[in-house]
Amino acid sequence: MQFCDGFNWGVSTASYQIEGAANVGGRGPSVWDMLCRKPGAVWNGQSGEEACDHYHRYKEDVALMKELGVKGYRFSIAWPRVMPEGKGAINEEGLAFYDRLVDELLAAGITPWCTLYHWDTPLALYHQGGWMNPDSPEWFADYTQAVVDRLSDRISHWFTLNEQQCFIGLGMLDGVHAPGDKLAFAEGLLAAHHSMKAHGRAVQVIRARSKTNAKVGMAPVAGLFYPDTESPADIEAARKGTFAVLKKDQWQQSWWMDPIMFGHYPEDGLKLFGADAPKVKPGDMEIIQQPLDFFGMNIYHSPRVKAGPDGNMEFVPRPVGAPLTAFRWPVEPECLYWGAKFYYERYKLPIVITENGLSNQDWIAQDGKVHDPQRIDFLHRHLLQLHRAYSEGVDVQGYFQWSLMDNFEWAEGYKERFGLIYVDYPTQKRIPKDSYHWYKEVIATNGASLELKQPAIR
Ligand code: FCB
């Protein structure tokens, strides 16, 4: 049992969650710096001001990745580090940091996979309306140009936006992420529309200016429902439910993906959202629908459903005591098999898992090590499911585990530990967990080591 030749085994991180150095090197403030100052917004009043101090410790972190044997590293660039005001002047010191990071990665034989935007909107742009401003796609295009002009001789793998569902939905509708707004649904959909145009403009800029043969995708929340049994009725109910627009909230997947992949909003969504839907101007969809090279998917869990009497899905309640992560997210490894399969069938692009992992109650044991058997079991089960998709013909090209190391988990602060490497924040000491050593073996054998004698998954 192995994955395809050249499979992209990797790890993921994001700028605000690891870099720290928030006030160093000319970086401007972002909406997250603002939210972290708001009383009660983040667990224990914490912030990413220091985080993992990766800005200063990137060499050590790249060395740990090299030792782990990853082929690729998915990281994000902080827009306010490159453009402190969000537009206009470029901060040379900011770009120089990413220069150093990329050079270090390449010297270690690791391919950089760069996310252009992982939620750190420059605060100055928020003061001009942020994603509500119709100019925001052009702001993003200009920022993308600055990055591409500087780094595309060495970076050829790009993601435009990370999880629009979260930075628009959690950030602008629910108010639990930055910028912390609770806007009307219609305003959220307008901001969403602008972010889709920003995605499209960024793809155009990358294609037009890259100095190497660029491969471009995005990294959305790949939400889904998965079938309780493999009866055709259950599978069809789950598949249909996954791409149907059923509610007025941000978790309706086809609303986000169809414009980008098919060039139009889904009919059922237009009907349900009615006057709340944004007015699509001539030319908008041509910008939004740009050819992509792979489909990035962030997947952590998904609900199980079965076909009801009318063929539509019904939720199957989880048994009492079913496994939960430390974040209280359900453990549902099947989401990786069905997610890869459903999205591949619908959008017909090679699949790259851009995030998958869990928060676990890790600490340093008396022997000085960090033992995390739950993470090993979680990743093992998920990778077996991903392999099943691959072995049945889904073109799965990569898996980026979230995350290289423990980091600032947004509104949850440092409470959640997602890393393969433990970070002792007071000393910034890194301790590879047991799962790091386990993942190293998986990578070295291209997945063959997963084939140990395993108890049946269900
Ligand atoms: C995703 C985010 C990522 C991280 C994980 C746990 O939604 O993209 O930054 O917080 O969840």
PDB file of N, CA and C in Angstrom, residues 115-185:
ATOM      1  N   THR A 115       0.421  30.132   0.692  1.00  0.00           N
ATOM      2  CA  THR A 115      -0.935  30.684   0.762  1.00  0.00           C
ATOM      3  C   THR A 115      -0.811  32.203   0.841  1.00  0.00           C
ATOM      4  N   LEU A 116      -1.500  32.896  -0.050  1.00  0.00           N
ATOM      5  CA  LEU A 116      -1.362  34.355  -0.073  1.00  0.00           C
ATOM      6  C   LEU A 116      -2.150  35.029   1.045  1.00  0.00           C
ATOM      7  N   TYR A 117      -3.236  34.398   1.460  1.00  0.00           N
ATOM      8  CA  TYR A 117      -4.072  35.050   2.468  1.00  0.00           C
ATOM      9  C   TYR A 117      -4.638  34.018   3.429  1.00  0.00           C
ATOM     10  N   HIS A 118      -4.173  34.078   4.664  1.00  0.00           N
ATOM     11  CA  HIS A 118      -4.718  33.218   5.711  1.00  0.00           C
ATOM     12  C   HIS A 118      -5.178  34.143   6.843  1.00  0.00           C
ATOM     13  N   TRP A 119      -6.100  35.025   6.471  1.00  0.00           N
ATOM     14  CA  TRP A 119      -6.922  35.785   7.414  1.00  0.00           C
ATOM     15  C   TRP A 119      -6.346  37.082   7.984  1.00  0.00           C
ATOM     16  N   ASP A 120      -5.062  37.383   7.716  1.00  0.00           N
ATOM     17  CA  ASP A 120      -4.554  38.602   8.357  1.00  0.00           C
ATOM     18  C   ASP A 120      -4.714  39.827   7.454  1.00  0.00           C
ATOM     19  N   THR A 121      -5.940  40.291   7.333  1.00  0.00           N
ATOM     20  CA  THR A 121      -6.225  41.515   6.575  1.00  0.00           C
ATOM     21  C   THR A 121      -5.534  42.706   7.238  1.00  0.00           C
ATOM     22  N   PRO A 122      -4.812  43.507   6.470  1.00  0.00           N
ATOM     23  CA  PRO A 122      -4.218  44.715   7.075  1.00  0.00           C
ATOM     24  C   PRO A 122      -5.303  45.594   7.695  1.00  0.00           C
ATOM     25  N   LEU A 123      -5.040  46.061   8.906  1.00  0.00           N
ATOM     26  CA  LEU A 123      -6.055  46.844   9.630  1.00  0.00           C
ATOM     27  C   LEU A 123      -6.445  48.112   8.855  1.00  0.00           C
ATOM     28  N   ALA A 124      -5.464  48.709   8.187  1.00  0.00           N
ATOM     29  CA  ALA A 124      -5.750  49.946   7.425  1.00  0.00           C
ATOM     30  C   ALA A 124      -6.815  49.688   6.362  1.00  0.00           C
ATOM     31  N   LEU A 125      -6.826  48.492   5.799  1.00  0.00           N
ATOM     32  CA  LEU A 125      -7.845  48.187   4.783  1.00  0.00           C
ATOM     33  C   LEU A 125      -9.203  47.943   5.425  1.00  0.00           C
ATOM     34  N   TYR A 126      -9.187  47.346   6.604  1.00  0.00           N
ATOM     35  CA  TYR A 126     -10.456  47.170   7.319  1.00  0.00           C
ATOM     36  C   TYR A 126     -11.094  48.536   7.587  1.00  0.00           C
ATOM     37  N   HIS A 127     -10.257  49.508   7.893  1.00  0.00           N
ATOM     38  CA  HIS A 127     -10.788  50.854   8.145  1.00  0.00           C
ATOM     39  C   HIS A 127     -11.391  51.472   6.879  1.00  0.00           C
ATOM     40  N   GLN A 128     -11.088  50.868   5.748  1.00  0.00           N
ATOM     41  CA  GLN A 128     -11.718  51.326   4.497  1.00  0.00           C
ATOM     42  C   GLN A 128     -12.780  50.337   4.023  1.00  0.00           C
ATOM     43  N   GLY A 129     -13.253  49.535   4.949  1.00  0.00           N
ATOM     44  CA  GLY A 129     -14.341  48.623   4.604  1.00  0.00           C
ATOM     45  C   GLY A 129     -13.913  47.180   4.404  1.00  0.00           C
ATOM     46  N   GLY A 130     -12.605  46.923   4.354  1.00  0.00           N
ATOM     47  CA  GLY A 130     -12.139  45.531   4.190  1.00  0.00           C
ATOM     48  C   GLY A 130     -12.778  44.860   2.983  1.00  0.00           C
ATOM     49  N   TRP A 131     -13.241  43.647   3.179  1.00  0.00           N
ATOM     50  CA  TRP A 131     -13.830  42.874   2.072  1.00  0.00           C
ATOM     51  C   TRP A 131     -15.168  43.443   1.616  1.00  0.00           C
ATOM     52  N   MET A 132     -15.728  44.393   2.374  1.00  0.00           N
ATOM     53  CA  MET A 132     -16.964  45.048   1.921  1.00  0.00           C
ATOM     54  C   MET A 132     -16.684  46.038   0.794  1.00  0.00           C
ATOM     55  N   ASN A 133     -15.448  46.482   0.700  1.00  0.00           N
ATOM     56  CA  ASN A 133     -15.118  47.511  -0.288  1.00  0.00           C
ATOM     57  C   ASN A 133     -14.971  46.879  -1.683  1.00  0.00           C
ATOM     58  N   PRO A 134     -15.680  47.408  -2.679  1.00  0.00           N
ATOM     59  CA  PRO A 134     -15.570  46.822  -4.030  1.00  0.00           C
ATOM     60  C   PRO A 134     -14.159  46.906  -4.609  1.00  0.00           C
ATOM     61  N   ASP A 135     -13.286  47.737  -4.024  1.00  0.00           N
ATOM     62  CA  ASP A 135     -11.896  47.784  -4.491  1.00  0.00           C
ATOM     63  C   ASP A 135     -11.046  46.653  -3.936  1.00  0.00           C
ATOM     64  N   SER A 136     -11.602  45.895  -2.966  1.00  0.00           N
ATOM     65  CA  SER A 136     -10.758  44.893  -2.295  1.00  0.00           C
ATOM     66  C   SER A 136     -10.132  43.879  -3.261  1.00  0.00           C
ATOM     67  N   PRO A 137     -10.828  43.462  -4.344  1.00  0.00           N
ATOM     68  CA  PRO A 137     -10.147  42.538  -5.265  1.00  0.00           C
ATOM     69  C   PRO A 137      -8.879  43.150  -5.882  1.00  0.00           C
ATOM     70  N   GLU A 138      -8.923  44.446  -6.144  1.00  0.00           N
ATOM     71  CA  GLU A 138      -7.731  45.090  -6.732  1.00  0.00           C
ATOM     72  C   GLU A 138      -6.627  45.266  -5.693  1.00  0.00           C
ATOM     73  N   TRP A 139      -7.015  45.551  -4.455  1.00  0.00           N
ATOM     74  CA  TRP A 139      -5.994  45.606  -3.394  1.00  0.00           C
ATOM     75  C   TRP A 139      -5.260  44.268  -3.322  1.00  0.00           C
ATOM     76  N   PHE A 140      -6.074  43.203  -3.376  1.00  0.00           N
ATOM     77  CA  PHE A 140      -5.473  41.869  -3.239  1.00  0.00           C
ATOM     78  C   PHE A 140      -4.600  41.545  -4.461  1.00  0.00           C
ATOM     79  N   ALA A 141      -5.050  41.992  -5.620  1.00  0.00           N
ATOM     80  CA  ALA A 141      -4.258  41.741  -6.837  1.00  0.00           C
ATOM     81  C   ALA A 141      -2.907  42.460  -6.742  1.00  0.00           C
ATOM     82  N   ASP A 142      -2.910  43.683  -6.222  1.00  0.00           N
ATOM     83  CA  ASP A 142      -1.650  44.442  -6.116  1.00  0.00           C
ATOM     84  C   ASP A 142      -0.697  43.779  -5.122  1.00  0.00           C
ATOM     85  N   TYR A 143      -1.276  43.358  -4.017  1.00  0.00           N
ATOM     86  CA  TYR A 143      -0.445  42.659  -3.018  1.00  0.00           C
ATOM     87  C   TYR A 143       0.128  41.365  -3.626  1.00  0.00           C
ATOM     88  N   THR A 144      -0.725  40.633  -4.324  1.00  0.00           N
ATOM     89  CA  THR A 144      -0.272  39.384  -4.958  1.00  0.00           C
ATOM     90  C   THR A 144       0.880  39.674  -5.922  1.00  0.00           C
ATOM     91  N   GLN A 145       0.741  40.756  -6.653  1.00  0.00           N
ATOM     92  CA  GLN A 145       1.798  41.104  -7.614  1.00  0.00           C
ATOM     93  C   GLN A 145       3.138  41.346  -6.910  1.00  0.00           C
ATOM     94  N   ALA A 146       3.074  42.041  -5.783  1.00  0.00           N
ATOM     95  CA  ALA A 146       4.320  42.311  -5.047  1.00  0.00           C
ATOM     96  C   ALA A 146       4.985  41.004  -4.627  1.00  0.00           C
ATOM     97  N   VAL A 147       4.162  40.053  -4.184  1.00  0.00           N
ATOM     98  CA  VAL A 147       4.707  38.775  -3.711  1.00  0.00           C
ATOM     99  C   VAL A 147       5.228  37.946  -4.891  1.00  0.00           C
ATOM    100  N   VAL A 148       4.424  37.887  -5.939  1.00  0.00           N
ATOM    101  CA  VAL A 148       4.789  37.054  -7.094  1.00  0.00           C
ATOM    102  C   VAL A 148       6.053  37.605  -7.770  1.00  0.00           C
ATOM    103  N   ASP A 149       6.128  38.917  -7.897  1.00  0.00           N
ATOM    104  CA  ASP A 149       7.316  39.493  -8.538  1.00  0.00           C
ATOM    105  C   ASP A 149       8.581  39.152  -7.760  1.00  0.00           C
ATOM    106  N   ARG A 150       8.432  39.063  -6.449  1.00  0.00           N
ATOM    107  CA  ARG A 150       9.613  38.826  -5.633  1.00  0.00           C
ATOM    108  C   ARG A 150       9.957  37.340  -5.479  1.00  0.00           C
ATOM    109  N   LEU A 151       8.934  36.496  -5.384  1.00  0.00           N
ATOM    110  CA  LEU A 151       9.209  35.111  -4.963  1.00  0.00           C
ATOM    111  C   LEU A 151       8.935  34.040  -6.015  1.00  0.00           C
ATOM    112  N   SER A 152       8.304  34.406  -7.123  1.00  0.00           N
ATOM    113  CA  SER A 152       7.873  33.346  -8.053  1.00  0.00           C
ATOM    114  C   SER A 152       9.028  32.715  -8.829  1.00  0.00           C
ATOM    115  N   ASP A 153      10.222  33.253  -8.692  1.00  0.00           N
ATOM    116  CA  ASP A 153      11.354  32.530  -9.291  1.00  0.00           C
ATOM    117  C   ASP A 153      11.651  31.269  -8.489  1.00  0.00           C
ATOM    118  N   ARG A 154      11.181  31.249  -7.213  1.00  0.00           N
ATOM    119  CA  ARG A 154      11.446  30.087  -6.344  1.00  0.00           C
ATOM    120  C   ARG A 154      10.177  29.399  -5.849  1.00  0.00           C
ATOM    121  N   ILE A 155       9.054  30.099  -5.912  1.00  0.00           N
ATOM    122  CA  ILE A 155       7.788  29.455  -5.512  1.00  0.00           C
ATOM    123  C   ILE A 155       6.972  29.202  -6.763  1.00  0.00           C
ATOM    124  N   SER A 156       6.494  27.977  -6.922  1.00  0.00           N
ATOM    125  CA  SER A 156       5.605  27.729  -8.065  1.00  0.00           C
ATOM    126  C   SER A 156       4.266  27.141  -7.637  1.00  0.00           C
ATOM    127  N   HIS A 157       4.070  26.885  -6.329  1.00  0.00           N
ATOM    128  CA  HIS A 157       2.785  26.359  -5.844  1.00  0.00           C
ATOM    129  C   HIS A 157       2.099  27.409  -4.987  1.00  0.00           C
ATOM    130  N   TRP A 158       0.894  27.775  -5.394  1.00  0.00           N
ATOM    131  CA  TRP A 158       0.194  28.887  -4.725  1.00  0.00           C
ATOM    132  C   TRP A 158      -1.218  28.498  -4.321  1.00  0.00           C
ATOM    133  N   PHE A 159      -1.637  29.025  -3.183  1.00  0.00           N
ATOM    134  CA  PHE A 159      -3.044  29.026  -2.801  1.00  0.00           C
ATOM    135  C   PHE A 159      -3.438  30.492  -2.664  1.00  0.00           C
ATOM    136  N   THR A 160      -4.606  30.832  -3.156  1.00  0.00           N
ATOM    137  CA  THR A 160      -5.035  32.225  -3.031  1.00  0.00           C
ATOM    138  C   THR A 160      -5.546  32.482  -1.612  1.00  0.00           C
ATOM    139  N   LEU A 161      -6.757  31.989  -1.316  1.00  0.00           N
ATOM    140  CA  LEU A 161      -7.410  32.296  -0.038  1.00  0.00           C
ATOM    141  C   LEU A 161      -7.560  31.039   0.804  1.00  0.00           C
ATOM    142  N   ASN A 162      -7.419  31.196   2.097  1.00  0.00           N
ATOM    143  CA  ASN A 162      -7.726  30.104   3.011  1.00  0.00           C
ATOM    144  C   ASN A 162      -9.116  30.284   3.611  1.00  0.00           C
ATOM    145  N   GLU A 163      -9.984  29.315   3.377  1.00  0.00           N
ATOM    146  CA  GLU A 163     -11.277  29.218   4.063  1.00  0.00           C
ATOM    147  C   GLU A 163     -12.083  30.512   4.075  1.00  0.00           C
ATOM    148  N   GLN A 164     -12.628  30.855   2.908  1.00  0.00           N
ATOM    149  CA  GLN A 164     -13.516  32.029   2.858  1.00  0.00           C
ATOM    150  C   GLN A 164     -14.676  31.881   3.841  1.00  0.00           C
ATOM    151  N   GLN A 165     -15.150  30.640   3.989  1.00  0.00           N
ATOM    152  CA  GLN A 165     -16.287  30.404   4.893  1.00  0.00           C
ATOM    153  C   GLN A 165     -15.988  30.944   6.286  1.00  0.00           C
ATOM    154  N   CYS A 166     -14.714  30.888   6.682  1.00  0.00           N
ATOM    155  CA  CYS A 166     -14.364  31.325   8.037  1.00  0.00           C
ATOM    156  C   CYS A 166     -14.087  32.813   8.110  1.00  0.00           C
ATOM    157  N   PHE A 167     -13.266  33.338   7.187  1.00  0.00           N
ATOM    158  CA  PHE A 167     -12.957  34.766   7.388  1.00  0.00           C
ATOM    159  C   PHE A 167     -14.146  35.650   7.052  1.00  0.00           C
ATOM    160  N   ILE A 168     -15.046  35.182   6.179  1.00  0.00           N
ATOM    161  CA  ILE A 168     -16.283  35.943   5.968  1.00  0.00           C
ATOM    162  C   ILE A 168     -17.332  35.533   7.013  1.00  0.00           C
ATOM    163  N   GLY A 169     -17.564  34.230   7.118  1.00  0.00           N
ATOM    164  CA  GLY A 169     -18.655  33.750   7.972  1.00  0.00           C
ATOM    165  C   GLY A 169     -18.381  33.946   9.455  1.00  0.00           C
ATOM    166  N   LEU A 170     -17.268  33.369   9.947  1.00  0.00           N
ATOM    167  CA  LEU A 170     -16.969  33.505  11.377  1.00  0.00           C
ATOM    168  C   LEU A 170     -16.531  34.931  11.711  1.00  0.00           C
ATOM    169  N   GLY A 171     -15.885  35.589  10.749  1.00  0.00           N
ATOM    170  CA  GLY A 171     -15.326  36.916  11.013  1.00  0.00           C
ATOM    171  C   GLY A 171     -16.311  38.051  10.826  1.00  0.00           C
ATOM    172  N   MET A 172     -17.201  37.930   9.824  1.00  0.00           N
ATOM    173  CA  MET A 172     -18.043  39.089   9.500  1.00  0.00           C
ATOM    174  C   MET A 172     -19.524  38.853   9.763  1.00  0.00           C
ATOM    175  N   LEU A 173     -19.927  37.591   9.912  1.00  0.00           N
ATOM    176  CA  LEU A 173     -21.340  37.313  10.232  1.00  0.00           C
ATOM    177  C   LEU A 173     -21.505  36.912  11.699  1.00  0.00           C
ATOM    178  N   ASP A 174     -20.671  35.967  12.143  1.00  0.00           N
ATOM    179  CA  ASP A 174     -20.812  35.469  13.519  1.00  0.00           C
ATOM    180  C   ASP A 174     -20.033  36.309  14.530  1.00  0.00           C
ATOM    181  N   GLY A 175     -19.031  37.023  14.054  1.00  0.00           N
ATOM    182  CA  GLY A 175     -18.265  37.915  14.927  1.00  0.00           C
ATOM    183  C   GLY A 175     -17.330  37.217  15.906  1.00  0.00           C
ATOM    184  N   VAL A 176     -17.035  35.938  15.669  1.00  0.00           N
ATOM    185  CA  VAL A 176     -16.157  35.252  16.629  1.00  0.00           C
ATOM    186  C   VAL A 176     -14.691  35.240  16.184  1.00  0.00           C
ATOM    187  N   HIS A 177     -14.464  35.518  14.903  1.00  0.00           N
ATOM    188  CA  HIS A 177     -13.097  35.685  14.404  1.00  0.00           C
ATOM    189  C   HIS A 177     -12.943  37.137  13.965  1.00  0.00           C
ATOM    190  N   ALA A 178     -11.708  37.531  13.672  1.00  0.00           N
ATOM    191  CA  ALA A 178     -11.486  38.902  13.189  1.00  0.00           C
ATOM    192  C   ALA A 178     -12.170  39.091  11.833  1.00  0.00           C
ATOM    193  N   PRO A 179     -12.747  40.262  11.584  1.00  0.00           N
ATOM    194  CA  PRO A 179     -12.661  41.465  12.420  1.00  0.00           C
ATOM    195  C   PRO A 179     -13.671  41.520  13.562  1.00  0.00           C
ATOM    196  N   GLY A 180     -14.499  40.498  13.721  1.00  0.00           N
ATOM    197  CA  GLY A 180     -15.418  40.484  14.863  1.00  0.00           C
ATOM    198  C   GLY A 180     -16.733  41.195  14.600  1.00  0.00           C
ATOM    199  N   ASP A 181     -17.139  41.246  13.329  1.00  0.00           N
ATOM    200  CA  ASP A 181     -18.397  41.939  12.993  1.00  0.00           C
ATOM    201  C   ASP A 181     -19.582  40.982  12.947  1.00  0.00           C
ATOM    202  N   LYS A 182     -20.752  41.546  13.127  1.00  0.00           N
ATOM    203  CA  LYS A 182     -21.991  40.766  12.973  1.00  0.00           C
ATOM    204  C   LYS A 182     -22.852  41.493  11.950  1.00  0.00           C
ATOM    205  N   LEU A 183     -22.520  41.309  10.699  1.00  0.00           N
ATOM    206  CA  LEU A 183     -23.221  42.011   9.625  1.00  0.00           C
ATOM    207  C   LEU A 183     -24.463  41.238   9.204  1.00  0.00           C
ATOM    208  N   ALA A 184     -25.289  41.919   8.441  1.00  0.00           N
ATOM    209  CA  ALA A 184     -26.462  41.246   7.873  1.00  0.00           C
ATOM    210  C   ALA A 184     -25.984  40.221   6.840  1.00  0.00           C
ATOM    211  N   PHE A 185     -26.814  39.215   6.600  1.00  0.00           N
ATOM    212  CA  PHE A 185     -26.435  38.134   5.688  1.00  0.00           C
ATOM    213  C   PHE A 185     -26.069  38.682   4.295  1.00  0.00           C
TER     214      PHE A 185
END
